[in-house]
Amino acid sequence: MDIDLLINELQRNRIKTTLLENKEQLLDFLRETIPPNSIVGVGDSVTLEETEVYDFLRSSSYVFLDKYDKNLTKEEKRNIYLKNFDADFFISSVNAISMDGRLFNMDGNGSRVAPIIYGPKKVLLIAGTNKIVADEKAAISRIRNIAAPLDNIRLSKKNPCVKTGKCIDCKSKTKICNYLSVIQGQFDNERIELILLNGKYGY
Ligand code: SF4
């Protein structure tokens, strides 16, 4: 895997990319990049859990739109999703990165992919190098046969892939694969920034 080639392709698609070596570098990067008192929203991400980004946001001086607060009512959670659109920063991950410099995400209710595409002033997408694949076909396969089945298990869903371990393209009402987004460019080449973390994070 040629990371320099990938970063070049991402930059040709106007997606700023920063390569970091580990979790400590990531947290330093976030500390330097996000000014105090910024409003920060997040998308659901095992990568952000593993790298302790959520804990970092909770313990800093940010206005963290914490969708994981257990006391939230359904209506309050919806309000957080709506506030994400007006946040200073939105932090999330991606399901796959293709070598031609495109970012792939599958979403259940759209609350993650929608603010990535429009709204927050700055979007930081944090992903391990394990998410890199050859092309679009491999990206979709990665989503259907690795990321989505594991996410179904994490979310205690009863969709067919929990048993089969791979996608059968179900039509279940509870399926989490409803909105596929492909980012292949942007007007402002610094709005969405990919933070590539060397190593395996999330799935
Ligand atoms: S479409 Fe259905 S079977 Fe396929 S990964 Fe999504 S939830 Fe699982």
PDB file of C-alpha atoms and ligand atoms in Angstrom:
ATOM      1  CA  MET A   1       0.000   0.000   0.000  1.00  0.00           C
ATOM      2  CA  ASP A   2       1.490   3.300  -1.131  1.00  0.00           C
ATOM      3  CA  ILE A   3       0.300   5.924   1.383  1.00  0.00           C
ATOM      4  CA  ASP A   4       2.019   8.778  -0.459  1.00  0.00           C
ATOM      5  CA  LEU A   5       0.152   7.851  -3.640  1.00  0.00           C
ATOM      6  CA  LEU A   6      -3.147   7.738  -1.736  1.00  0.00           C
ATOM      7  CA  ILE A   7      -2.546  11.125  -0.092  1.00  0.00           C
ATOM      8  CA  ASN A   8      -1.748  12.557  -3.502  1.00  0.00           C
ATOM      9  CA  GLU A   9      -5.035  11.195  -4.922  1.00  0.00           C
ATOM     10  CA  LEU A  10      -6.985  12.555  -1.935  1.00  0.00           C
ATOM     11  CA  GLN A  11      -5.428  15.959  -2.444  1.00  0.00           C
ATOM     12  CA  ARG A  12      -6.237  15.822  -6.164  1.00  0.00           C
ATOM     13  CA  ASN A  13      -9.840  15.346  -4.990  1.00  0.00           C
ATOM     14  CA  ARG A  14      -9.383  18.440  -2.783  1.00  0.00           C
ATOM     15  CA  ILE A  15      -9.490  16.433   0.465  1.00  0.00           C
ATOM     16  CA  LYS A  16      -6.825  17.675   2.856  1.00  0.00           C
ATOM     17  CA  THR A  17      -5.090  14.726   4.509  1.00  0.00           C
ATOM     18  CA  THR A  18      -2.863  14.487   7.567  1.00  0.00           C
ATOM     19  CA  LEU A  19      -0.992  11.301   8.446  1.00  0.00           C
ATOM     20  CA  LEU A  20      -0.415  10.631  12.146  1.00  0.00           C
ATOM     21  CA  GLU A  21       1.426   7.774  13.804  1.00  0.00           C
ATOM     22  CA  ASN A  22      -0.593   7.010  16.934  1.00  0.00           C
ATOM     23  CA  LYS A  23      -3.341   7.967  19.372  1.00  0.00           C
ATOM     24  CA  GLU A  24      -1.123  10.371  21.323  1.00  0.00           C
ATOM     25  CA  GLN A  25      -0.305  12.310  18.155  1.00  0.00           C
ATOM     26  CA  LEU A  26      -4.011  12.378  17.338  1.00  0.00           C
ATOM     27  CA  LEU A  27      -5.000  13.870  20.690  1.00  0.00           C
ATOM     28  CA  ASP A  28      -2.196  16.473  20.412  1.00  0.00           C
ATOM     29  CA  PHE A  29      -3.441  17.295  16.919  1.00  0.00           C
ATOM     30  CA  LEU A  30      -7.021  17.787  18.164  1.00  0.00           C
ATOM     31  CA  ARG A  31      -5.810  19.960  21.067  1.00  0.00           C
ATOM     32  CA  GLU A  32      -3.915  22.208  18.641  1.00  0.00           C
ATOM     33  CA  THR A  33      -6.614  22.271  15.948  1.00  0.00           C
ATOM     34  CA  ILE A  34      -9.809  22.861  17.947  1.00  0.00           C
ATOM     35  CA  PRO A  35      -9.833  26.200  19.808  1.00  0.00           C
ATOM     36  CA  PRO A  36     -11.228  26.316  23.383  1.00  0.00           C
ATOM     37  CA  ASN A  37     -14.989  26.817  23.651  1.00  0.00           C
ATOM     38  CA  SER A  38     -15.624  25.473  20.140  1.00  0.00           C
ATOM     39  CA  ILE A  39     -18.906  23.681  19.559  1.00  0.00           C
ATOM     40  CA  VAL A  40     -18.057  20.083  18.649  1.00  0.00           C
ATOM     41  CA  GLY A  41     -20.369  17.341  17.392  1.00  0.00           C
ATOM     42  CA  VAL A  42     -19.509  13.739  16.619  1.00  0.00           C
ATOM     43  CA  GLY A  43     -20.674  10.787  14.573  1.00  0.00           C
ATOM     44  CA  ASP A  44     -20.900   7.225  15.863  1.00  0.00           C
ATOM     45  CA  SER A  45     -17.492   5.604  15.545  1.00  0.00           C
ATOM     46  CA  VAL A  46     -15.609   2.721  17.134  1.00  0.00           C
ATOM     47  CA  THR A  47     -12.395   4.406  15.977  1.00  0.00           C
ATOM     48  CA  LEU A  48     -13.225   7.472  18.086  1.00  0.00           C
ATOM     49  CA  GLU A  49     -13.988   5.227  21.074  1.00  0.00           C
ATOM     50  CA  GLU A  50     -10.712   3.313  20.723  1.00  0.00           C
ATOM     51  CA  THR A  51      -8.656   6.486  20.361  1.00  0.00           C
ATOM     52  CA  GLU A  52     -10.428   8.051  23.381  1.00  0.00           C
ATOM     53  CA  VAL A  53     -11.547  11.062  21.360  1.00  0.00           C
ATOM     54  CA  TYR A  54     -14.958  11.125  23.089  1.00  0.00           C
ATOM     55  CA  ASP A  55     -13.289  11.166  26.522  1.00  0.00           C
ATOM     56  CA  PHE A  56     -10.928  13.895  25.343  1.00  0.00           C
ATOM     57  CA  LEU A  57     -13.868  16.051  24.199  1.00  0.00           C
ATOM     58  CA  ARG A  58     -15.718  15.514  27.487  1.00  0.00           C
ATOM     59  CA  SER A  59     -12.712  16.526  29.563  1.00  0.00           C
ATOM     60  CA  SER A  60     -11.832  19.636  27.539  1.00  0.00           C
ATOM     61  CA  SER A  61     -13.271  23.145  27.468  1.00  0.00           C
ATOM     62  CA  TYR A  62     -15.391  22.478  24.394  1.00  0.00           C
ATOM     63  CA  VAL A  63     -19.136  22.686  24.064  1.00  0.00           C
ATOM     64  CA  PHE A  64     -19.426  18.993  23.307  1.00  0.00           C
ATOM     65  CA  LEU A  65     -22.705  17.924  21.722  1.00  0.00           C
ATOM     66  CA  ASP A  66     -22.599  14.598  23.519  1.00  0.00           C
ATOM     67  CA  LYS A  67     -25.047  12.256  21.828  1.00  0.00           C
ATOM     68  CA  TYR A  68     -23.991   9.511  24.260  1.00  0.00           C
ATOM     69  CA  ASP A  69     -25.372  11.234  27.372  1.00  0.00           C
ATOM     70  CA  LYS A  70     -27.558   8.497  28.873  1.00  0.00           C
ATOM     71  CA  ASN A  71     -30.054  11.013  30.242  1.00  0.00           C
ATOM     72  CA  LEU A  72     -31.052  12.302  26.815  1.00  0.00           C
ATOM     73  CA  THR A  73     -34.659  11.910  25.775  1.00  0.00           C
ATOM     74  CA  LYS A  74     -35.404  10.962  22.176  1.00  0.00           C
ATOM     75  CA  GLU A  75     -36.315  14.573  21.453  1.00  0.00           C
ATOM     76  CA  GLU A  76     -33.088  15.899  23.057  1.00  0.00           C
ATOM     77  CA  LYS A  77     -31.043  13.481  20.980  1.00  0.00           C
ATOM     78  CA  ARG A  78     -32.763  14.691  17.835  1.00  0.00           C
ATOM     79  CA  ASN A  79     -31.909  18.264  18.881  1.00  0.00           C
ATOM     80  CA  ILE A  80     -28.248  17.300  19.194  1.00  0.00           C
ATOM     81  CA  TYR A  81     -28.342  15.840  15.692  1.00  0.00           C
ATOM     82  CA  LEU A  82     -29.799  19.115  14.414  1.00  0.00           C
ATOM     83  CA  LYS A  83     -27.249  21.225  16.353  1.00  0.00           C
ATOM     84  CA  ASN A  84     -24.451  19.251  14.703  1.00  0.00           C
ATOM     85  CA  PHE A  85     -25.212  21.101  11.477  1.00  0.00           C
ATOM     86  CA  ASP A  86     -24.225  24.402  13.078  1.00  0.00           C
ATOM     87  CA  ALA A  87     -21.196  23.100  14.999  1.00  0.00           C
ATOM     88  CA  ASP A  88     -17.706  24.554  14.629  1.00  0.00           C
ATOM     89  CA  PHE A  89     -16.282  21.048  14.296  1.00  0.00           C
ATOM     90  CA  PHE A  90     -17.805  17.674  13.465  1.00  0.00           C
ATOM     91  CA  ILE A  91     -15.656  14.606  14.096  1.00  0.00           C
ATOM     92  CA  SER A  92     -16.391  11.181  12.682  1.00  0.00           C
ATOM     93  CA  SER A  93     -14.771   8.338  10.764  1.00  0.00           C
ATOM     94  CA  VAL A  94     -15.176   6.599   7.420  1.00  0.00           C
ATOM     95  CA  ASN A  95     -15.961   3.003   6.477  1.00  0.00           C
ATOM     96  CA  ALA A  96     -13.505   2.829   3.588  1.00  0.00           C
ATOM     97  CA  ILE A  97     -10.938   4.896   1.688  1.00  0.00           C
ATOM     98  CA  SER A  98     -10.226   3.912  -1.898  1.00  0.00           C
ATOM     99  CA  MET A  99      -6.805   4.319  -3.480  1.00  0.00           C
ATOM    100  CA  ASP A 100      -8.265   6.787  -5.981  1.00  0.00           C
ATOM    101  CA  GLY A 101      -8.850   9.174  -3.082  1.00  0.00           C
ATOM    102  CA  ARG A 102     -12.537   8.728  -2.278  1.00  0.00           C
ATOM    103  CA  LEU A 103     -14.206   8.337   1.112  1.00  0.00           C
ATOM    104  CA  PHE A 104     -17.095   5.872   1.632  1.00  0.00           C
ATOM    105  CA  ASN A 105     -19.636   5.783   4.440  1.00  0.00           C
ATOM    106  CA  MET A 106     -22.830   3.810   5.028  1.00  0.00           C
ATOM    107  CA  ASP A 107     -25.350   5.156   7.502  1.00  0.00           C
ATOM    108  CA  GLY A 108     -28.583   4.026   9.100  1.00  0.00           C
ATOM    109  CA  ASN A 109     -30.455   7.271   9.809  1.00  0.00           C
ATOM    110  CA  GLY A 110     -28.215   9.790   8.044  1.00  0.00           C
ATOM    111  CA  SER A 111     -27.233  11.713  11.200  1.00  0.00           C
ATOM    112  CA  ARG A 112     -23.579  10.889  10.569  1.00  0.00           C
ATOM    113  CA  VAL A 113     -23.239  11.358   6.809  1.00  0.00           C
ATOM    114  CA  ALA A 114     -25.467  14.439   6.494  1.00  0.00           C
ATOM    115  CA  PRO A 115     -23.346  16.839   8.646  1.00  0.00           C
ATOM    116  CA  ILE A 116     -20.178  15.455   7.085  1.00  0.00           C
ATOM    117  CA  ILE A 117     -21.450  16.638   3.736  1.00  0.00           C
ATOM    118  CA  TYR A 118     -23.009  19.956   4.776  1.00  0.00           C
ATOM    119  CA  GLY A 119     -23.194  22.239   7.807  1.00  0.00           C
ATOM    120  CA  PRO A 120     -20.342  22.173  10.328  1.00  0.00           C
ATOM    121  CA  LYS A 121     -17.564  24.639   9.531  1.00  0.00           C
ATOM    122  CA  LYS A 122     -14.861  21.988   9.800  1.00  0.00           C
ATOM    123  CA  VAL A 123     -15.088  18.201   9.552  1.00  0.00           C
ATOM    124  CA  LEU A 124     -12.358  15.890  10.821  1.00  0.00           C
ATOM    125  CA  LEU A 125     -12.613  12.291   9.636  1.00  0.00           C
ATOM    126  CA  ILE A 126     -10.325  10.009  11.604  1.00  0.00           C
ATOM    127  CA  ALA A 127      -9.527   6.571  10.185  1.00  0.00           C
ATOM    128  CA  GLY A 128      -6.908   3.867  10.582  1.00  0.00           C
ATOM    129  CA  THR A 129      -4.921   2.726   7.582  1.00  0.00           C
ATOM    130  CA  ASN A 130      -6.841  -0.576   7.863  1.00  0.00           C
ATOM    131  CA  LYS A 131      -9.734   1.214   6.109  1.00  0.00           C
ATOM    132  CA  ILE A 132      -7.753   1.652   2.886  1.00  0.00           C
ATOM    133  CA  VAL A 133      -8.935  -0.479  -0.050  1.00  0.00           C
ATOM    134  CA  ALA A 134      -8.113  -0.706  -3.729  1.00  0.00           C
ATOM    135  CA  ASP A 135     -11.204   0.723  -5.370  1.00  0.00           C
ATOM    136  CA  GLU A 136     -14.953   1.366  -5.159  1.00  0.00           C
ATOM    137  CA  LYS A 137     -15.843  -2.330  -5.490  1.00  0.00           C
ATOM    138  CA  ALA A 138     -13.581  -3.208  -2.574  1.00  0.00           C
ATOM    139  CA  ALA A 139     -14.958  -0.279  -0.554  1.00  0.00           C
ATOM    140  CA  ILE A 140     -18.548  -1.510  -0.939  1.00  0.00           C
ATOM    141  CA  SER A 141     -17.460  -5.053  -0.169  1.00  0.00           C
ATOM    142  CA  ARG A 142     -15.649  -3.847   2.947  1.00  0.00           C
ATOM    143  CA  ILE A 143     -18.797  -2.085   4.130  1.00  0.00           C
ATOM    144  CA  ARG A 144     -21.120  -5.007   3.366  1.00  0.00           C
ATOM    145  CA  ASN A 145     -18.964  -7.825   4.651  1.00  0.00           C
ATOM    146  CA  ILE A 146     -16.850  -6.327   7.435  1.00  0.00           C
ATOM    147  CA  ALA A 147     -18.073  -2.993   8.805  1.00  0.00           C
ATOM    148  CA  ALA A 148     -21.862  -3.411   8.637  1.00  0.00           C
ATOM    149  CA  PRO A 149     -22.089  -6.948  10.101  1.00  0.00           C
ATOM    150  CA  LEU A 150     -19.847  -5.950  13.032  1.00  0.00           C
ATOM    151  CA  ASP A 151     -21.829  -2.763  13.543  1.00  0.00           C
ATOM    152  CA  ASN A 152     -25.069  -4.766  13.586  1.00  0.00           C
ATOM    153  CA  ILE A 153     -23.598  -6.866  16.380  1.00  0.00           C
ATOM    154  CA  ARG A 154     -22.396  -3.769  18.276  1.00  0.00           C
ATOM    155  CA  LEU A 155     -25.854  -2.224  18.038  1.00  0.00           C
ATOM    156  CA  SER A 156     -27.603  -5.503  19.028  1.00  0.00           C
ATOM    157  CA  LYS A 157     -29.585  -5.573  15.780  1.00  0.00           C
ATOM    158  CA  LYS A 158     -31.158  -8.790  14.589  1.00  0.00           C
ATOM    159  CA  ASN A 159     -30.489  -8.327  10.883  1.00  0.00           C
ATOM    160  CA  PRO A 160     -29.458 -11.391   8.812  1.00  0.00           C
ATOM    161  CA  CYS A 161     -25.751 -10.480   8.559  1.00  0.00           C
ATOM    162  CA  VAL A 162     -25.399 -11.004  12.313  1.00  0.00           C
ATOM    163  CA  LYS A 163     -25.808 -14.734  11.620  1.00  0.00           C
ATOM    164  CA  THR A 164     -24.261 -15.008   8.144  1.00  0.00           C
ATOM    165  CA  GLY A 165     -21.310 -12.675   8.852  1.00  0.00           C
ATOM    166  CA  LYS A 166     -21.834 -11.022   5.483  1.00  0.00           C
ATOM    167  CA  CYS A 167     -24.413  -8.872   3.786  1.00  0.00           C
ATOM    168  CA  ILE A 168     -27.340 -10.548   2.058  1.00  0.00           C
ATOM    169  CA  ASP A 169     -28.703  -7.182   0.907  1.00  0.00           C
ATOM    170  CA  CYS A 170     -31.638  -7.467   3.279  1.00  0.00           C
ATOM    171  CA  LYS A 171     -34.772  -5.348   3.102  1.00  0.00           C
ATOM    172  CA  SER A 172     -35.252  -5.377   6.857  1.00  0.00           C
ATOM    173  CA  LYS A 173     -36.949  -2.412   8.484  1.00  0.00           C
ATOM    174  CA  THR A 174     -34.105  -2.367  11.014  1.00  0.00           C
ATOM    175  CA  LYS A 175     -31.230  -2.559   8.531  1.00  0.00           C
ATOM    176  CA  ILE A 176     -28.464  -0.040   9.169  1.00  0.00           C
ATOM    177  CA  CYS A 177     -27.424   0.264   5.511  1.00  0.00           C
ATOM    178  CA  ASN A 178     -29.739   2.951   4.186  1.00  0.00           C
ATOM    179  CA  TYR A 179     -27.569   5.859   3.065  1.00  0.00           C
ATOM    180  CA  LEU A 180     -24.338   5.353   1.141  1.00  0.00           C
ATOM    181  CA  SER A 181     -22.196   8.464   0.757  1.00  0.00           C
ATOM    182  CA  VAL A 182     -19.152   8.850  -1.458  1.00  0.00           C
ATOM    183  CA  ILE A 183     -17.007  11.935  -0.985  1.00  0.00           C
ATOM    184  CA  GLN A 184     -14.966  12.587  -4.097  1.00  0.00           C
ATOM    185  CA  GLY A 185     -14.345  16.320  -3.850  1.00  0.00           C
ATOM    186  CA  GLN A 186     -15.390  19.543  -2.146  1.00  0.00           C
ATOM    187  CA  PHE A 187     -15.434  23.282  -2.882  1.00  0.00           C
ATOM    188  CA  ASP A 188     -13.350  24.233   0.193  1.00  0.00           C
ATOM    189  CA  ASN A 189     -10.389  21.868   0.194  1.00  0.00           C
ATOM    190  CA  GLU A 190      -9.851  22.291   3.947  1.00  0.00           C
ATOM    191  CA  ARG A 191     -13.416  21.802   5.206  1.00  0.00           C
ATOM    192  CA  ILE A 192     -13.348  18.007   5.282  1.00  0.00           C
ATOM    193  CA  GLU A 193      -9.953  16.834   6.447  1.00  0.00           C
ATOM    194  CA  LEU A 194      -8.972  13.184   6.634  1.00  0.00           C
ATOM    195  CA  ILE A 195      -6.748  12.209   9.539  1.00  0.00           C
ATOM    196  CA  LEU A 196      -5.094   8.935   8.625  1.00  0.00           C
ATOM    197  CA  LEU A 197      -3.858   7.022  11.626  1.00  0.00           C
ATOM    198  CA  ASN A 198      -1.135   4.505  11.016  1.00  0.00           C
ATOM    199  CA  GLY A 199      -2.492   1.124  12.222  1.00  0.00           C
ATOM    200  CA  LYS A 200      -5.718  -0.732  12.817  1.00  0.00           C
ATOM    201  CA  TYR A 201      -8.550   1.211  14.409  1.00  0.00           C
ATOM    202  CA  GLY A 202     -12.237   0.400  14.442  1.00  0.00           C
ATOM    203  CA  TYR A 203     -13.638  -1.651  11.589  1.00  0.00           C
TER     204      TYR A 203
HETATM  205  S1  SF4 B   1     -28.123  -4.585   4.205  1.00  0.00           S
HETATM  206 FE1  SF4 B   1     -28.926  -5.885   5.866  1.00  0.00          FE
HETATM  207  S2  SF4 B   1     -27.772  -7.816   5.692  1.00  0.00           S
HETATM  208 FE2  SF4 B   1     -26.643  -6.240   4.548  1.00  0.00          FE
HETATM  209  S3  SF4 B   1     -25.132  -5.499   6.033  1.00  0.00           S
HETATM  210 FE3  SF4 B   1     -26.912  -4.107   6.056  1.00  0.00          FE
HETATM  211  S4  SF4 B   1     -28.182  -4.870   7.739  1.00  0.00           S
HETATM  212 FE4  SF4 B   1     -26.746  -6.505   7.205  1.00  0.00          FE
END
